[in-house]
GROMACS .gro file of C-alpha atoms in nm:
model
  228
    1UNK     CA    1  -7.504  -3.130  -2.930
    2UNK     CA    2  -7.553  -3.420  -3.200
    3UNK     CA    3  -7.826  -3.491  -3.427
    4UNK     CA    4  -8.072  -3.690  -3.256
    5UNK     CA    5  -7.912  -3.660  -2.885
    6UNK     CA    6  -8.235  -3.554  -2.742
    7UNK     CA    7  -8.314  -3.953  -2.786
    8UNK     CA    8  -8.078  -3.991  -2.448
    9UNK     CA    9  -8.336  -3.845  -2.219
   10UNK     CA   10  -8.614  -4.075  -2.361
   11UNK     CA   11  -8.657  -4.307  -2.055
   12UNK     CA   12  -8.690  -4.590  -2.314
   13UNK     CA   13  -8.319  -4.628  -2.387
   14UNK     CA   14  -8.054  -4.797  -2.192
   15UNK     CA   15  -7.763  -4.664  -2.024
   16UNK     CA   16  -7.580  -4.803  -2.358
   17UNK     CA   17  -7.815  -4.648  -2.601
   18UNK     CA   18  -7.831  -4.332  -2.393
   19UNK     CA   19  -7.420  -4.303  -2.379
   20UNK     CA   20  -7.409  -4.351  -2.743
   21UNK     CA   21  -7.678  -4.100  -2.839
   22UNK     CA   22  -7.542  -3.811  -2.612
   23UNK     CA   23  -7.234  -3.877  -2.748
   24UNK     CA   24  -7.261  -3.986  -3.173
   25UNK     CA   25  -7.674  -3.888  -3.191
   26UNK     CA   26  -7.871  -4.118  -3.456
   27UNK     CA   27  -7.640  -4.380  -3.597
   28UNK     CA   28  -7.709  -4.324  -3.964
   29UNK     CA   29  -7.493  -4.039  -4.205
   30UNK     CA   30  -7.793  -3.979  -4.391
   31UNK     CA   31  -7.951  -3.839  -4.130
   32UNK     CA   32  -7.672  -3.643  -4.018
   33UNK     CA   33  -7.594  -3.478  -4.329
   34UNK     CA   34  -7.920  -3.398  -4.519
   35UNK     CA   35  -8.002  -3.227  -4.216
   36UNK     CA   36  -7.742  -2.988  -4.142
   37UNK     CA   37  -7.817  -2.711  -4.388
   38UNK     CA   38  -8.197  -2.707  -4.198
   39UNK     CA   39  -8.049  -2.689  -3.911
   40UNK     CA   40  -7.841  -2.472  -3.979
   41UNK     CA   41  -8.050  -2.242  -4.105
   42UNK     CA   42  -8.278  -2.229  -3.782
   43UNK     CA   43  -7.952  -2.202  -3.566
   44UNK     CA   44  -7.879  -1.908  -3.798
   45UNK     CA   45  -8.189  -1.705  -3.870
   46UNK     CA   46  -8.431  -1.788  -3.553
   47UNK     CA   47  -8.598  -1.503  -3.623
   48UNK     CA   48  -8.838  -1.751  -3.928
   49UNK     CA   49  -8.965  -1.964  -3.636
   50UNK     CA   50  -9.029  -1.709  -3.354
   51UNK     CA   51  -9.398  -1.871  -3.230
   52UNK     CA   52  -9.428  -2.018  -3.479
   53UNK     CA   53  -9.635  -2.338  -3.659
   54UNK     CA   54  -9.447  -2.590  -3.849
   55UNK     CA   55  -9.632  -2.848  -4.069
   56UNK     CA   56  -9.467  -3.108  -4.175
   57UNK     CA   57  -9.505  -3.410  -4.474
   58UNK     CA   58  -9.381  -3.727  -4.446
   59UNK     CA   59  -9.215  -3.654  -4.116
   60UNK     CA   60  -9.143  -4.056  -4.050
   61UNK     CA   61  -9.029  -4.023  -3.690
   62UNK     CA   62  -9.088  -3.677  -3.684
   63UNK     CA   63  -8.637  -3.614  -3.624
   64UNK     CA   64  -8.633  -3.288  -3.833
   65UNK     CA   65  -8.941  -3.116  -3.592
   66UNK     CA   66  -8.742  -3.232  -3.276
   67UNK     CA   67  -8.436  -3.103  -3.348
   68UNK     CA   68  -8.561  -2.791  -3.485
   69UNK     CA   69  -8.825  -2.747  -3.175
   70UNK     CA   70  -8.458  -2.772  -2.955
   71UNK     CA   71  -8.357  -2.455  -3.072
   72UNK     CA   72  -8.644  -2.290  -3.086
   73UNK     CA   73  -8.895  -2.337  -2.776
   74UNK     CA   74  -9.176  -2.154  -2.884
   75UNK     CA   75  -9.184  -2.335  -3.203
   76UNK     CA   76  -9.510  -2.594  -3.262
   77UNK     CA   77  -9.507  -2.845  -3.528
   78UNK     CA   78  -9.752  -3.088  -3.682
   79UNK     CA   79  -9.610  -3.368  -3.861
   80UNK     CA   80  -9.753  -3.632  -4.107
   81UNK     CA   81  -9.655  -3.948  -4.203
   82UNK     CA   82  -9.834  -4.272  -4.380
   83UNK     CA   83  -9.639  -4.486  -4.151
   84UNK     CA   84  -9.830  -4.568  -3.841
   85UNK     CA   85  -9.527  -4.731  -3.610
   86UNK     CA   86  -9.274  -4.407  -3.724
   87UNK     CA   87  -9.585  -4.171  -3.599
   88UNK     CA   88  -9.587  -4.393  -3.268
   89UNK     CA   89  -9.243  -4.357  -3.204
   90UNK     CA   90  -9.279  -3.980  -3.214
   91UNK     CA   91  -9.609  -3.949  -3.061
   92UNK     CA   92  -9.393  -4.157  -2.776
   93UNK     CA   93  -9.118  -3.927  -2.768
   94UNK     CA   94  -9.290  -3.615  -2.739
   95UNK     CA   95  -9.475  -3.762  -2.451
   96UNK     CA   96  -9.173  -3.842  -2.270
   97UNK     CA   97  -8.991  -3.548  -2.291
   98UNK     CA   98  -9.312  -3.374  -2.217
   99UNK     CA   99  -9.336  -3.161  -2.492
  100UNK     CA  100  -9.699  -3.378  -2.682
  101UNK     CA  101  -9.840  -3.030  -2.637
  102UNK     CA  102  -9.577  -2.851  -2.911
  103UNK     CA  103  -9.566  -3.155  -3.137
  104UNK     CA  104  -9.781  -3.381  -3.244
  105UNK     CA  105  -9.809  -3.675  -3.484
  106UNK     CA  106 -10.079  -3.816  -3.679
  107UNK     CA  107 -10.051  -4.147  -3.918
  108UNK     CA  108 -10.257  -4.047  -4.211
  109UNK     CA  109 -10.227  -4.059  -4.579
  110UNK     CA  110 -10.173  -3.737  -4.740
  111UNK     CA  111 -10.385  -3.778  -5.037
  112UNK     CA  112 -10.661  -3.882  -4.780
  113UNK     CA  113 -10.652  -3.672  -4.457
  114UNK     CA  114 -10.913  -3.765  -4.255
  115UNK     CA  115 -11.146  -3.475  -4.170
  116UNK     CA  116 -11.118  -3.439  -3.836
  117UNK     CA  117 -10.706  -3.421  -3.906
  118UNK     CA  118 -10.777  -3.130  -4.122
  119UNK     CA  119 -10.938  -2.918  -3.909
  120UNK     CA  120 -10.669  -2.957  -3.648
  121UNK     CA  121 -10.413  -2.835  -3.845
  122UNK     CA  122 -10.670  -2.574  -3.985
  123UNK     CA  123 -10.638  -2.471  -3.600
  124UNK     CA  124 -10.258  -2.430  -3.581
  125UNK     CA  125 -10.277  -2.205  -3.880
  126UNK     CA  126  -9.951  -2.378  -4.006
  127UNK     CA  127  -9.692  -2.063  -4.114
  128UNK     CA  128  -9.343  -2.295  -4.261
  129UNK     CA  129  -9.401  -2.614  -4.480
  130UNK     CA  130  -9.146  -2.892  -4.420
  131UNK     CA  131  -9.051  -3.123  -4.722
  132UNK     CA  132  -8.784  -3.247  -4.625
  133UNK     CA  133  -8.648  -3.564  -4.879
  134UNK     CA  134  -9.087  -3.643  -4.906
  135UNK     CA  135  -9.171  -3.508  -5.308
  136UNK     CA  136  -8.921  -3.734  -5.467
  137UNK     CA  137  -9.152  -4.004  -5.322
  138UNK     CA  138  -9.482  -3.889  -5.436
  139UNK     CA  139  -9.617  -3.964  -5.781
  140UNK     CA  140  -9.747  -3.588  -5.820
  141UNK     CA  141  -9.656  -3.314  -5.584
  142UNK     CA  142  -9.770  -3.032  -5.773
  143UNK     CA  143 -10.141  -3.164  -5.670
  144UNK     CA  144 -10.026  -3.256  -5.325
  145UNK     CA  145  -9.897  -2.895  -5.312
  146UNK     CA  146 -10.237  -2.708  -5.456
  147UNK     CA  147 -10.433  -2.875  -5.225
  148UNK     CA  148 -10.208  -2.784  -4.926
  149UNK     CA  149 -10.197  -2.438  -5.044
  150UNK     CA  150 -10.554  -2.422  -5.120
  151UNK     CA  151 -10.641  -2.520  -4.662
  152UNK     CA  152 -10.311  -2.316  -4.540
  153UNK     CA  153 -10.386  -2.036  -4.635
  154UNK     CA  154 -10.036  -1.876  -4.378
  155UNK     CA  155  -9.726  -2.070  -4.463
  156UNK     CA  156  -9.525  -1.828  -4.538
  157UNK     CA  157  -9.182  -2.043  -4.576
  158UNK     CA  158  -9.130  -2.380  -4.734
  159UNK     CA  159  -8.848  -2.531  -4.634
  160UNK     CA  160  -8.720  -2.836  -4.914
  161UNK     CA  161  -8.518  -3.105  -4.917
  162UNK     CA  162  -8.458  -3.329  -5.296
  163UNK     CA  163  -8.189  -3.552  -5.419
  164UNK     CA  164  -8.021  -3.391  -5.715
  165UNK     CA  165  -7.958  -3.642  -6.013
  166UNK     CA  166  -7.598  -3.749  -5.861
  167UNK     CA  167  -7.815  -3.920  -5.588
  168UNK     CA  168  -7.787  -4.240  -5.785
  169UNK     CA  169  -7.391  -4.209  -5.877
  170UNK     CA  170  -7.325  -4.200  -5.476
  171UNK     CA  171  -7.603  -4.406  -5.310
  172UNK     CA  172  -7.640  -4.605  -5.601
  173UNK     CA  173  -7.940  -4.720  -5.808
  174UNK     CA  174  -8.012  -5.017  -5.542
  175UNK     CA  175  -8.105  -4.779  -5.260
  176UNK     CA  176  -8.256  -4.551  -5.519
  177UNK     CA  177  -8.494  -4.768  -5.599
  178UNK     CA  178  -8.598  -4.937  -5.234
  179UNK     CA  179  -8.638  -4.624  -5.046
  180UNK     CA  180  -8.887  -4.558  -5.310
  181UNK     CA  181  -8.758  -4.291  -5.463
  182UNK     CA  182  -9.048  -4.198  -5.824
  183UNK     CA  183  -8.815  -3.923  -5.989
  184UNK     CA  184  -8.449  -3.935  -6.038
  185UNK     CA  185  -8.384  -3.622  -5.868
  186UNK     CA  186  -8.421  -3.236  -5.900
  187UNK     CA  187  -8.229  -2.915  -5.988
  188UNK     CA  188  -8.308  -2.586  -5.854
  189UNK     CA  189  -8.425  -2.471  -6.139
  190UNK     CA  190  -8.706  -2.745  -6.127
  191UNK     CA  191  -8.772  -2.685  -5.720
  192UNK     CA  192  -8.800  -2.345  -5.797
  193UNK     CA  193  -9.105  -2.348  -6.088
  194UNK     CA  194  -9.248  -2.621  -5.922
  195UNK     CA  195  -9.347  -2.307  -5.638
  196UNK     CA  196  -9.348  -2.017  -5.799
  197UNK     CA  197  -9.682  -2.062  -5.893
  198UNK     CA  198  -9.819  -2.045  -5.504
  199UNK     CA  199  -9.639  -1.697  -5.443
  200UNK     CA  200  -9.320  -1.877  -5.331
  201UNK     CA  201  -8.950  -1.771  -5.398
  202UNK     CA  202  -8.614  -1.885  -5.327
  203UNK     CA  203  -8.416  -1.673  -5.058
  204UNK     CA  204  -8.150  -1.928  -4.963
  205UNK     CA  205  -8.016  -2.307  -5.095
  206UNK     CA  206  -7.733  -2.515  -4.979
  207UNK     CA  207  -7.624  -2.801  -5.122
  208UNK     CA  208  -7.586  -3.022  -4.831
  209UNK     CA  209  -7.319  -3.326  -5.009
  210UNK     CA  210  -6.977  -3.289  -5.070
  211UNK     CA  211  -6.676  -3.477  -5.181
  212UNK     CA  212  -6.569  -3.581  -4.837
  213UNK     CA  213  -6.969  -3.685  -4.815
  214UNK     CA  214  -7.006  -3.865  -5.140
  215UNK     CA  215  -6.700  -4.080  -5.032
  216UNK     CA  216  -6.897  -4.183  -4.676
  217UNK     CA  217  -7.245  -4.228  -4.849
  218UNK     CA  218  -7.102  -4.437  -5.119
  219UNK     CA  219  -6.881  -4.675  -4.889
  220UNK     CA  220  -7.186  -4.692  -4.585
  221UNK     CA  221  -7.444  -4.750  -4.829
  222UNK     CA  222  -7.353  -4.958  -5.185
  223UNK     CA  223  -7.080  -5.171  -5.029
  224UNK     CA  224  -7.295  -5.240  -4.683
  225UNK     CA  225  -7.627  -5.198  -4.840
  226UNK     CA  226  -7.762  -5.349  -4.533
  227UNK     CA  227  -7.731  -5.048  -4.348
  228UNK     CA  228  -8.010  -4.945  -4.537
   0.00000   0.00000   0.00000
C-alpha cells in the first residue's frame, strides 16, 4: 500500500481523491522517501512495537503514527505539534477511521507543555519516541530531550530522522531556509553523541536517499519550488 493510502477511507474524500490516495498515497515525494526506512523497520521488527505506546514530537498531521498503526495494530500513540490545523486534521482522520482511542493528537508548544497534557502522556507511559524530521527545527534539542527523558522514564527506543549535510545541495538553500531548518544537518556521530548521555546506543541506521531520489528531489523542490 502506498504511504497515505489510509486517507482514501476518510468520508470527506471525494471519489477522485480516494482514487488518488489508493493509487499513489500522498502526493509528496519527500514524504514517501523519508518514511520508507521507518516503515521498513516497523514491518521487519514488529516485536519492538507490540503493545507499545509511541510518543511523537513534531508529529504534523500524524502520518508517521497512522502508518505505524496500520502495520502494528496493537500500538497506541500520542502526537504533539504546534501546528493546530495539522493536529485538527489528524484528530479528524483518527475519529473518522474509528481509531481515536489508539491515536491522540495535541496542539502544544513542546517547550511549554500544559500540565494536563503532560499528565495524559505520563498516564500512557510511552515506550517509543519518534523524532522524525524534527530536531533540525528546534534551537536546543538536547535541552528538550533532557526534559522528555526526565518526565518519561519508560522510553526504550528512539526513532530519529534528520537531514545530512548534503541536504542543501539537493533541496537548495531556499527550501532549507523556508521550511524552518535551524541546522544544516547532522552526521551519524553527532546523533550518537546527542543520545548517548541519555543511555541510548545505535542499533540500526539507514540513509533514505540515493542518486535516483536525489535527482527527483532536485527537480521537484528546486525547479518547481511552489510544490514545497
